[in-house]
Every structure is written in C-alpha cells, then in structure tokens.
GROMACS .gro file of N, CA, C and O in nm:
model
  484
    1MET      N    1   0.082  -0.118   0.000
    1MET     CA    2   0.000   0.000   0.000
    1MET      C    3   0.088   0.125   0.000
    1MET      O    4   0.192   0.128   0.063
    2LYS      N    5   0.041   0.226  -0.073
    2LYS     CA    6   0.115   0.351  -0.083
    2LYS      C    7   0.037   0.465  -0.019
    2LYS      O    8  -0.085   0.462  -0.012
    3ILE      N    9   0.113   0.566   0.022
    3ILE     CA   10   0.058   0.690   0.076
    3ILE      C   11   0.078   0.797  -0.030
    3ILE      O   12   0.188   0.813  -0.083
    4LEU      N   13  -0.028   0.871  -0.062
    4LEU     CA   14  -0.019   0.981  -0.158
    4LEU      C   15  -0.019   1.112  -0.082
    4LEU      O   16  -0.110   1.139  -0.004
    5VAL      N   17   0.085   1.193  -0.105
    5VAL     CA   18   0.096   1.325  -0.042
    5VAL      C   19   0.065   1.429  -0.150
    5VAL      O   20   0.131   1.433  -0.253
    6VAL      N   21  -0.037   1.514  -0.121
    6VAL     CA   22  -0.080   1.616  -0.216
    6VAL      C   23  -0.056   1.752  -0.153
    6VAL      O   24  -0.122   1.790  -0.055
    7GLU      N   25   0.041   1.825  -0.206
    7GLU     CA   26   0.080   1.955  -0.149
    7GLU      C   27   0.145   2.036  -0.260
    7GLU      O   28   0.234   1.986  -0.329
    8ASP      N   29   0.100   2.161  -0.277
    8ASP     CA   30   0.154   2.243  -0.386
    8ASP      C   31   0.287   2.311  -0.351
    8ASP      O   32   0.361   2.348  -0.440
    9GLU      N   33   0.318   2.325  -0.223
    9GLU     CA   34   0.446   2.386  -0.183
    9GLU      C   35   0.554   2.277  -0.181
    9GLU      O   36   0.550   2.188  -0.096
   10PRO      N   37   0.651   2.284  -0.273
   10PRO     CA   38   0.750   2.176  -0.284
   10PRO      C   39   0.825   2.144  -0.154
   10PRO      O   40   0.847   2.026  -0.124
   11LEU      N   41   0.866   2.244  -0.078
   11LEU     CA   42   0.942   2.216   0.045
   11LEU      C   43   0.856   2.148   0.150
   11LEU      O   44   0.902   2.057   0.219
   12ILE      N   45   0.731   2.190   0.162
   12ILE     CA   46   0.641   2.125   0.258
   12ILE      C   47   0.614   1.982   0.213
   12ILE      O   48   0.617   1.888   0.294
   13ARG      N   49   0.588   1.964   0.083
   13ARG     CA   50   0.563   1.829   0.030
   13ARG      C   51   0.683   1.739   0.056
   13ARG      O   52   0.668   1.626   0.103
   14LEU      N   53   0.803   1.789   0.029
   14LEU     CA   54   0.924   1.711   0.052
   14LEU      C   55   0.936   1.670   0.199
   14LEU      O   56   0.972   1.556   0.231
   15GLY      N   57   0.904   1.763   0.290
   15GLY     CA   58   0.912   1.733   0.433
   15GLY      C   59   0.815   1.623   0.474
   15GLY      O   60   0.853   1.529   0.546
   16VAL      N   61   0.692   1.632   0.427
   16VAL     CA   62   0.592   1.530   0.462
   16VAL      C   63   0.629   1.396   0.399
   16VAL      O   64   0.623   1.292   0.465
   17VAL      N   65   0.670   1.398   0.273
   17VAL     CA   66   0.711   1.275   0.206
   17VAL      C   67   0.825   1.209   0.282
   17VAL      O   68   0.823   1.088   0.307
   18SER      N   69   0.924   1.287   0.323
   18SER     CA   70   1.039   1.232   0.397
   18SER      C   71   0.995   1.169   0.529
   18SER      O   72   1.041   1.060   0.564
   19GLN      N   73   0.908   1.237   0.602
   19GLN     CA   74   0.859   1.184   0.730
   19GLN      C   75   0.789   1.050   0.710
   19GLN      O   76   0.813   0.954   0.784
   20VAL      N   77   0.702   1.044   0.611
   20VAL     CA   78   0.623   0.923   0.588
   20VAL      C   79   0.712   0.810   0.536
   20VAL      O   80   0.698   0.695   0.578
   21GLU      N   81   0.806   0.842   0.447
   21GLU     CA   82   0.901   0.740   0.400
   21GLU      C   83   0.988   0.689   0.514
   21GLU      O   84   1.011   0.568   0.526
   22ASP      N   85   1.036   0.781   0.600
   22ASP     CA   86   1.119   0.741   0.713
   22ASP      C   87   1.044   0.650   0.809
   22ASP      O   88   1.104   0.572   0.883
   23ALA      N   89   0.910   0.660   0.810
   23ALA     CA   90   0.828   0.573   0.895
   23ALA      C   91   0.804   0.437   0.829
   23ALA      O   92   0.736   0.351   0.886
   24GLY      N   93   0.858   0.417   0.708
   24GLY     CA   94   0.852   0.287   0.644
   24GLY      C   95   0.746   0.270   0.538
   24GLY      O   96   0.722   0.157   0.491
   25PHE      N   97   0.684   0.378   0.495
   25PHE     CA   98   0.578   0.368   0.394
   25PHE      C   99   0.630   0.403   0.256
   25PHE      O  100   0.719   0.487   0.241
   26ALA      N  101   0.571   0.340   0.155
   26ALA     CA  102   0.596   0.379   0.016
   26ALA      C  103   0.510   0.503  -0.011
   26ALA      O  104   0.393   0.507   0.026
   27VAL      N  105   0.569   0.603  -0.074
   27VAL     CA  106   0.501   0.730  -0.094
   27VAL      C  107   0.507   0.772  -0.240
   27VAL      O  108   0.609   0.756  -0.306
   28VAL      N  109   0.394   0.825  -0.288
   28VAL     CA  110   0.390   0.894  -0.417
   28VAL      C  111   0.341   1.035  -0.387
   28VAL      O  112   0.281   1.060  -0.283
   29GLU      N  113   0.367   1.126  -0.480
   29GLU     CA  114   0.331   1.265  -0.450
   29GLU      C  115   0.265   1.331  -0.569
   29GLU      O  116   0.280   1.288  -0.683
   30ALA      N  117   0.190   1.438  -0.536
   30ALA     CA  118   0.122   1.518  -0.636
   30ALA      C  119   0.123   1.662  -0.590
   30ALA      O  120   0.118   1.690  -0.470
   31ALA      N  121   0.125   1.756  -0.686
   31ALA     CA  122   0.132   1.898  -0.653
   31ALA      C  123  -0.006   1.964  -0.642
   31ALA      O  124  -0.016   2.076  -0.594
   32ASN      N  125  -0.111   1.894  -0.689
   32ASN     CA  126  -0.246   1.950  -0.681
   32ASN      C  127  -0.348   1.838  -0.695
   32ASN      O  128  -0.312   1.722  -0.719
   33ALA      N  129  -0.475   1.872  -0.683
   33ALA     CA  130  -0.582   1.772  -0.686
   33ALA      C  131  -0.591   1.701  -0.820
   33ALA      O  132  -0.612   1.579  -0.825
   34ASP      N  133  -0.574   1.775  -0.929
   34ASP     CA  134  -0.583   1.713  -1.062
   34ASP      C  135  -0.475   1.606  -1.079
   34ASP      O  136  -0.501   1.496  -1.128
   35GLU      N  137  -0.354   1.639  -1.037
   35GLU     CA  138  -0.244   1.543  -1.045
   35GLU      C  139  -0.270   1.425  -0.951
   35GLU      O  140  -0.243   1.310  -0.986
   36ALA      N  141  -0.327   1.452  -0.835
   36ALA     CA  142  -0.358   1.346  -0.738
   36ALA      C  143  -0.457   1.246  -0.797
   36ALA      O  144  -0.440   1.124  -0.782
   37ILE      N  145  -0.557   1.296  -0.865
   37ILE     CA  146  -0.656   1.206  -0.926
   37ILE      C  147  -0.591   1.120  -1.033
   37ILE      O  148  -0.617   0.999  -1.040
   38ARG      N  149  -0.503   1.178  -1.112
   38ARG     CA  150  -0.431   1.098  -1.213
   38ARG      C  151  -0.347   0.990  -1.146
   38ARG      O  152  -0.339   0.877  -1.196
   39VAL      N  153  -0.282   1.023  -1.034
   39VAL     CA  154  -0.200   0.925  -0.962
   39VAL      C  155  -0.289   0.811  -0.912
   39VAL      O  156  -0.256   0.693  -0.927
   40ILE      N  157  -0.402   0.845  -0.852
   40ILE     CA  158  -0.492   0.740  -0.798
   40ILE      C  159  -0.544   0.652  -0.911
   40ILE      O  160  -0.557   0.530  -0.894
   41GLU      N  161  -0.575   0.711  -1.025
   41GLU     CA  162  -0.623   0.632  -1.139
   41GLU      C  163  -0.515   0.539  -1.191
   41GLU      O  164  -0.544   0.429  -1.238
   42ARG      N  165  -0.390   0.580  -1.181
   42ARG     CA  166  -0.277   0.502  -1.232
   42ARG      C  167  -0.229   0.397  -1.131
   42ARG      O  168  -0.190   0.287  -1.170
   43GLU      N  169  -0.228   0.431  -1.005
   43GLU     CA  170  -0.178   0.343  -0.899
   43GLU      C  171  -0.297   0.276  -0.830
   43GLU      O  172  -0.383   0.344  -0.776
   44ASP      N  173  -0.300   0.144  -0.830
   44ASP     CA  174  -0.416   0.077  -0.771
   44ASP      C  175  -0.398   0.042  -0.623
   44ASP      O  176  -0.482  -0.025  -0.565
   45ASP      N  177  -0.289   0.090  -0.563
   45ASP     CA  178  -0.264   0.054  -0.424
   45ASP      C  179  -0.247   0.174  -0.332
   45ASP      O  180  -0.176   0.168  -0.231
   46ILE      N  181  -0.315   0.286  -0.362
   46ILE     CA  182  -0.313   0.401  -0.272
   46ILE      C  183  -0.409   0.371  -0.157
   46ILE      O  184  -0.527   0.344  -0.178
   47GLY      N  185  -0.357   0.374  -0.035
   47GLY     CA  186  -0.439   0.344   0.081
   47GLY      C  187  -0.477   0.466   0.162
   47GLY      O  188  -0.583   0.471   0.223
   48VAL      N  189  -0.387   0.565   0.164
   48VAL     CA  190  -0.410   0.687   0.241
   48VAL      C  191  -0.365   0.807   0.157
   48VAL      O  192  -0.261   0.801   0.094
   49VAL      N  193  -0.446   0.912   0.160
   49VAL     CA  194  -0.411   1.038   0.095
   49VAL      C  195  -0.394   1.143   0.203
   49VAL      O  196  -0.481   1.160   0.289
   50ILE      N  197  -0.280   1.212   0.200
   50ILE     CA  198  -0.255   1.328   0.287
   50ILE      C  199  -0.261   1.449   0.196
   50ILE      O  200  -0.181   1.458   0.102
   51THR      N  201  -0.353   1.542   0.222
   51THR     CA  202  -0.367   1.656   0.132
   51THR      C  203  -0.374   1.788   0.206
   51THR      O  204  -0.427   1.797   0.316
   52ASP      N  205  -0.319   1.889   0.141
   52ASP     CA  206  -0.333   2.027   0.184
   52ASP      C  207  -0.471   2.074   0.139
   52ASP      O  208  -0.535   2.010   0.054
   53VAL      N  209  -0.518   2.187   0.193
   53VAL     CA  210  -0.647   2.242   0.151
   53VAL      C  211  -0.629   2.340   0.036
   53VAL      O  212  -0.689   2.324  -0.070
   54ASP      N  213  -0.547   2.441   0.055
   54ASP     CA  214  -0.531   2.546  -0.047
   54ASP      C  215  -0.430   2.504  -0.153
   54ASP      O  216  -0.311   2.493  -0.124
   55MET      N  217  -0.482   2.478  -0.275
   55MET     CA  218  -0.397   2.438  -0.386
   55MET      C  219  -0.451   2.498  -0.515
   55MET      O  220  -0.572   2.518  -0.526
   56PRO      N  221  -0.364   2.521  -0.611
   56PRO     CA  222  -0.412   2.566  -0.741
   56PRO      C  223  -0.478   2.450  -0.815
   56PRO      O  224  -0.459   2.334  -0.779
   57GLY      N  225  -0.556   2.480  -0.916
   57GLY     CA  226  -0.618   2.376  -0.996
   57GLY      C  227  -0.769   2.382  -0.988
   57GLY      O  228  -0.827   2.480  -0.942
   58THR      N  229  -0.832   2.274  -1.030
   58THR     CA  230  -0.977   2.273  -1.038
   58THR      C  231  -1.049   2.252  -0.906
   58THR      O  232  -1.169   2.277  -0.897
   59MET      N  233  -0.977   2.204  -0.805
   59MET     CA  234  -1.042   2.184  -0.675
   59MET      C  235  -0.941   2.196  -0.562
   59MET      O  236  -0.822   2.170  -0.581
   60ASP      N  237  -0.991   2.234  -0.444
   60ASP     CA  238  -0.905   2.241  -0.326
   60ASP      C  239  -0.903   2.104  -0.258
   60ASP      O  240  -0.967   2.008  -0.304
   61GLY      N  241  -0.832   2.095  -0.147
   61GLY     CA  242  -0.819   1.968  -0.077
   61GLY      C  243  -0.949   1.915  -0.018
   61GLY      O  244  -0.970   1.794  -0.013
   62VAL      N  245  -1.037   2.004   0.026
   62VAL     CA  246  -1.165   1.960   0.080
   62VAL      C  247  -1.248   1.895  -0.031
   62VAL      O  248  -1.303   1.786  -0.014
   63ARG      N  249  -1.257   1.962  -0.144
   63ARG     CA  250  -1.332   1.903  -0.258
   63ARG      C  251  -1.266   1.773  -0.303
   63ARG      O  252  -1.335   1.678  -0.342
   64LEU      N  253  -1.132   1.768  -0.299
   64LEU     CA  254  -1.062   1.646  -0.337
   64LEU      C  255  -1.102   1.530  -0.246
   64LEU      O  256  -1.127   1.420  -0.294
   65THR      N  257  -1.112   1.554  -0.116
   65THR     CA  258  -1.150   1.444  -0.025
   65THR      C  259  -1.288   1.390  -0.058
   65THR      O  260  -1.310   1.269  -0.055
   66HIS      N  261  -1.381   1.479  -0.089
   66HIS     CA  262  -1.516   1.434  -0.124
   66HIS      C  263  -1.517   1.357  -0.257
   66HIS      O  264  -1.587   1.257  -0.270
   67PHE      N  265  -1.437   1.403  -0.353
   67PHE     CA  266  -1.426   1.333  -0.481
   67PHE      C  267  -1.369   1.193  -0.460
   67PHE      O  268  -1.420   1.095  -0.514
   68ILE      N  269  -1.261   1.185  -0.383
   68ILE     CA  270  -1.199   1.055  -0.356
   68ILE      C  271  -1.299   0.963  -0.286
   68ILE      O  272  -1.314   0.846  -0.323
   69ARG      N  273  -1.369   1.013  -0.186
   69ARG     CA  274  -1.465   0.930  -0.113
   69ARG      C  275  -1.573   0.877  -0.205
   69ARG      O  276  -1.615   0.762  -0.195
   70SER      N  277  -1.618   0.961  -0.301
   70SER     CA  278  -1.726   0.917  -0.390
   70SER      C  279  -1.678   0.815  -0.493
   70SER      O  280  -1.753   0.725  -0.531
   71LYS      N  281  -1.554   0.827  -0.535
   71LYS     CA  282  -1.503   0.739  -0.641
   71LYS      C  283  -1.421   0.620  -0.589
   71LYS      O  284  -1.422   0.514  -0.649
   72TRP      N  285  -1.348   0.640  -0.480
   72TRP     CA  286  -1.264   0.535  -0.421
   72TRP      C  287  -1.289   0.529  -0.270
   72TRP      O  288  -1.203   0.568  -0.191
   73PRO      N  289  -1.404   0.480  -0.228
   73PRO     CA  290  -1.442   0.484  -0.085
   73PRO      C  291  -1.342   0.419   0.012
   73PRO      O  292  -1.332   0.465   0.125
   74PRO      N  293  -1.267   0.316  -0.028
   74PRO     CA  294  -1.175   0.256   0.070
   74PRO      C  295  -1.056   0.343   0.108
   74PRO      O  296  -0.991   0.320   0.210
   75ILE      N  297  -1.022   0.442   0.024
   75ILE     CA  298  -0.905   0.526   0.053
   75ILE      C  299  -0.936   0.613   0.174
   75ILE      O  300  -1.039   0.678   0.182
   76ARG      N  301  -0.843   0.612   0.270
   76ARG     CA  302  -0.855   0.694   0.390
   76ARG      C  303  -0.782   0.825   0.367
   76ARG      O  304  -0.690   0.832   0.287
   77MET      N  305  -0.824   0.930   0.442
   77MET     CA  306  -0.767   1.062   0.412
   77MET      C  307  -0.730   1.141   0.537
   77MET      O  308  -0.795   1.130   0.641
   78ILE      N  309  -0.625   1.222   0.519
   78ILE     CA  310  -0.578   1.316   0.620
   78ILE      C  311  -0.568   1.452   0.551
   78ILE      O  312  -0.510   1.462   0.442
   79VAL      N  313  -0.625   1.554   0.613
   79VAL     CA  314  -0.619   1.690   0.560
   79VAL      C  315  -0.532   1.773   0.653
   79VAL      O  316  -0.549   1.768   0.775
   80ILE      N  317  -0.438   1.847   0.594
   80ILE     CA  318  -0.351   1.936   0.670
   80ILE      C  319  -0.368   2.076   0.614
   80ILE      O  320  -0.361   2.096   0.494
   81SER      N  321  -0.390   2.173   0.703
   81SER     CA  322  -0.408   2.309   0.655
   81SER      C  323  -0.375   2.411   0.761
   81SER      O  324  -0.398   2.389   0.879
   82GLY      N  325  -0.324   2.523   0.717
   82GLY     CA  326  -0.305   2.638   0.804
   82GLY      C  327  -0.428   2.728   0.798
   82GLY      O  328  -0.437   2.828   0.867
   83LYS      N  329  -0.521   2.690   0.715
   83LYS     CA  330  -0.642   2.769   0.692
   83LYS      C  331  -0.739   2.755   0.810
   83LYS      O  332  -0.770   2.644   0.853
   84VAL      N  333  -0.785   2.866   0.859
   84VAL     CA  334  -0.885   2.865   0.964
   84VAL      C  335  -1.021   2.844   0.899
   84VAL      O  336  -1.046   2.892   0.790
   85GLY      N  337  -1.107   2.772   0.965
   85GLY     CA  338  -1.242   2.757   0.914
   85GLY      C  339  -1.275   2.621   0.859
   85GLY      O  340  -1.390   2.596   0.824
   86VAL      N  341  -1.179   2.530   0.848
   86VAL     CA  342  -1.210   2.394   0.806
   86VAL      C  343  -1.261   2.320   0.929
   86VAL      O  344  -1.193   2.312   1.031
   87LYS      N  345  -1.383   2.269   0.918
   87LYS     CA  346  -1.445   2.197   1.030
   87LYS      C  347  -1.456   2.049   0.993
   87LYS      O  348  -1.460   2.014   0.874
   88ALA      N  349  -1.465   1.965   1.095
   88ALA     CA  350  -1.482   1.821   1.071
   88ALA      C  351  -1.604   1.796   0.984
   88ALA      O  352  -1.604   1.706   0.899
   89SER      N  353  -1.708   1.877   1.001
   89SER     CA  354  -1.831   1.857   0.923
   89SER      C  355  -1.811   1.892   0.776
   89SER      O  356  -1.894   1.855   0.692
   90ASP      N  357  -1.703   1.962   0.741
   90ASP     CA  358  -1.673   1.995   0.601
   90ASP      C  359  -1.609   1.877   0.527
   90ASP      O  360  -1.600   1.879   0.405
   91LEU      N  361  -1.564   1.777   0.603
   91LEU     CA  362  -1.487   1.666   0.547
   91LEU      C  363  -1.566   1.536   0.552
   91LEU      O  364  -1.654   1.520   0.637
   92PRO      N  365  -1.535   1.441   0.463
   92PRO     CA  366  -1.601   1.311   0.470
   92PRO      C  367  -1.574   1.244   0.605
   92PRO      O  368  -1.470   1.265   0.666
   93SER      N  369  -1.668   1.164   0.650
   93SER     CA  370  -1.651   1.098   0.780
   93SER      C  371  -1.524   1.013   0.779
   93SER      O  372  -1.486   0.956   0.677
   94GLY      N  373  -1.457   1.011   0.893
   94GLY     CA  374  -1.334   0.934   0.907
   94GLY      C  375  -1.209   1.007   0.863
   94GLY      O  376  -1.099   0.957   0.883
   95THR      N  377  -1.224   1.124   0.803
   95THR     CA  378  -1.108   1.201   0.758
   95THR      C  379  -1.045   1.269   0.879
   95THR      O  380  -1.114   1.327   0.961
   96ARG      N  381  -0.914   1.260   0.891
   96ARG     CA  382  -0.843   1.325   1.001
   96ARG      C  383  -0.799   1.463   0.956
   96ARG      O  384  -0.766   1.483   0.840
   97PHE      N  385  -0.796   1.558   1.051
   97PHE     CA  386  -0.756   1.694   1.019
   97PHE      C  387  -0.645   1.738   1.113
   97PHE      O  388  -0.653   1.717   1.234
   98PHE      N  389  -0.542   1.801   1.056
   98PHE     CA  390  -0.431   1.857   1.133
   98PHE      C  391  -0.409   2.000   1.086
   98PHE      O  392  -0.416   2.028   0.966
   99THR      N  393  -0.378   2.090   1.181
   99THR     CA  394  -0.343   2.226   1.144
   99THR      C  395  -0.192   2.235   1.121
   99THR      O  396  -0.115   2.164   1.183
  100LYS      N  397  -0.154   2.324   1.029
  100LYS     CA  398  -0.012   2.349   1.003
  100LYS      C  399   0.038   2.451   1.104
  100LYS      O  400  -0.034   2.544   1.137
  101PRO      N  401   0.160   2.440   1.147
  101PRO     CA  402   0.247   2.324   1.124
  101PRO      C  403   0.204   2.209   1.215
  101PRO      O  404   0.170   2.232   1.331
  102CYS      N  405   0.203   2.089   1.161
  102CYS     CA  406   0.159   1.976   1.243
  102CYS      C  407   0.282   1.900   1.293
  102CYS      O  408   0.385   1.897   1.227
  103GLN      N  409   0.266   1.843   1.410
  103GLN     CA  410   0.376   1.766   1.469
  103GLN      C  411   0.387   1.631   1.399
  103GLN      O  412   0.286   1.571   1.361
  104GLU      N  413   0.508   1.584   1.385
  104GLU     CA  414   0.535   1.461   1.312
  104GLU      C  415   0.470   1.339   1.377
  104GLU      O  416   0.407   1.258   1.307
  105ALA      N  417   0.484   1.323   1.508
  105ALA     CA  418   0.434   1.202   1.574
  105ALA      C  419   0.284   1.183   1.557
  105ALA      O  420   0.240   1.073   1.518
  106PRO      N  421   0.200   1.283   1.584
  106PRO     CA  422   0.056   1.262   1.564
  106PRO      C  423   0.019   1.233   1.418
  106PRO      O  424  -0.068   1.150   1.390
  107LEU      N  425   0.088   1.299   1.324
  107LEU     CA  426   0.061   1.274   1.183
  107LEU      C  427   0.095   1.129   1.147
  107LEU      O  428   0.014   1.059   1.085
  108LEU      N  429   0.211   1.083   1.188
  108LEU     CA  430   0.252   0.946   1.155
  108LEU      C  431   0.164   0.844   1.226
  108LEU      O  432   0.135   0.737   1.170
  109ASN      N  433   0.120   0.874   1.348
  109ASN     CA  434   0.026   0.783   1.415
  109ASN      C  435  -0.103   0.771   1.336
  109ASN      O  436  -0.159   0.662   1.321
  110ALA      N  437  -0.153   0.884   1.283
  110ALA     CA  438  -0.274   0.881   1.201
  110ALA      C  439  -0.252   0.800   1.074
  110ALA      O  440  -0.338   0.721   1.034
  111VAL      N  441  -0.136   0.817   1.011
  111VAL     CA  442  -0.105   0.739   0.890
  111VAL      C  443  -0.104   0.591   0.923
  111VAL      O  444  -0.163   0.509   0.851
  112ARG      N  445  -0.039   0.554   1.033
  112ARG     CA  446  -0.034   0.412   1.073
  112ARG      C  447  -0.174   0.357   1.099
  112ARG      O  448  -0.208   0.247   1.056
  113GLU      N  449  -0.254   0.432   1.173
  113GLU     CA  450  -0.390   0.386   1.205
  113GLU      C  451  -0.475   0.372   1.080
  113GLU      O  452  -0.541   0.270   1.060
  114LEU      N  453  -0.474   0.474   0.995
  114LEU     CA  454  -0.558   0.470   0.875
  114LEU      C  455  -0.511   0.366   0.774
  114LEU      O  456  -0.591   0.314   0.696
  115SER      N  457  -0.383   0.334   0.776
  115SER     CA  458  -0.329   0.235   0.684
  115SER      C  459  -0.344   0.093   0.737
  115SER      O  460  -0.312  -0.003   0.669
  116GLY      N  461  -0.391   0.082   0.860
  116GLY     CA  462  -0.406  -0.050   0.921
  116GLY      C  463  -0.277  -0.101   0.983
  116GLY      O  464  -0.268  -0.218   1.021
  117MET      N  465  -0.178  -0.013   0.997
  117MET     CA  466  -0.049  -0.053   1.054
  117MET      C  467  -0.041  -0.028   1.204
  117MET      O  468   0.064  -0.045   1.262
  118GLY      N  469  -0.150   0.018   1.264
  118GLY     CA  470  -0.152   0.043   1.408
  118GLY      C  471  -0.095   0.177   1.443
  118GLY      O  472  -0.034   0.245   1.361
  119GLY      N  473  -0.116   0.221   1.568
  119GLY     CA  474  -0.067   0.351   1.616
  119GLY      C  475   0.072   0.339   1.672
  119GLY      O  476   0.151   0.254   1.632
  120THR      N  477   0.102   0.423   1.770
  120THR     CA  478   0.233   0.422   1.833
  120THR      C  479   0.260   0.289   1.898
  120THR      O  480   0.176   0.235   1.968
  121PRO      N  481   0.379   0.232   1.874
  121PRO     CA  482   0.410   0.100   1.935
  121PRO      C  483   0.416   0.108   2.086
  121PRO      O  484   0.442   0.206   2.144
   0.00000   0.00000   0.00000
C-alpha cells in the first residue's frame, strides 16, 4: 500500500514525504488535486491520501477528499491546513484533520492507524 501526499508547496511536500518514508511507507506525490486524481487512477494501491487544503487547480483539498470518497471509498484521508475555518463537518466521515504546522508524531500515528499498521508502538 502507498501513501499519496498532495501539497503544492514543494518544500512542505518534501518534508511530509520524507517523514512518511522514514516511517517505512511507500510514498507517491502530487502537486495538486488534478495530479492526485491521475495518480490514484494510475496506482491501484493508494491506501491513504494526505492533502493540503489550499492548492491551485480545479479543486481544493476539501473538494478532493469528497471526490476521492465518492469514487474510491476505501481510501482513507488526512487533511492538513493552516487555513482557519475547516471543520470536521466539512470533510467526509473518518477524515483526520491537522493544522499546520503539524507535529510529526501525531501525523505518523494517524497514517499508521488509517493504513491499518496500528498507532504508536
């Protein structure tokens, strides 16, 4: 199973990708929602998507989570944003939300839990 990181800021994306890879996960990345959808269509083993909210393109991260849920319901999702105003009720059920900057340990615990790899040992 792979983790897809969707973030338009290259340095932030690199940081998240490195953290998730260092935790032992295979990671693919996308710079926006449109690219993320192409990745999911191409890769049949995406288990968790970590996405930012504010991104260029046809949809933001919140809309992306709803699109993924409607088309690929088994994929679990984590939303990370510095944006104020994103509420749990704005996201599909089961989606985890973290504010930027988010701490590494809680993020990785969420990735482990959503991927079925368990939480903190």
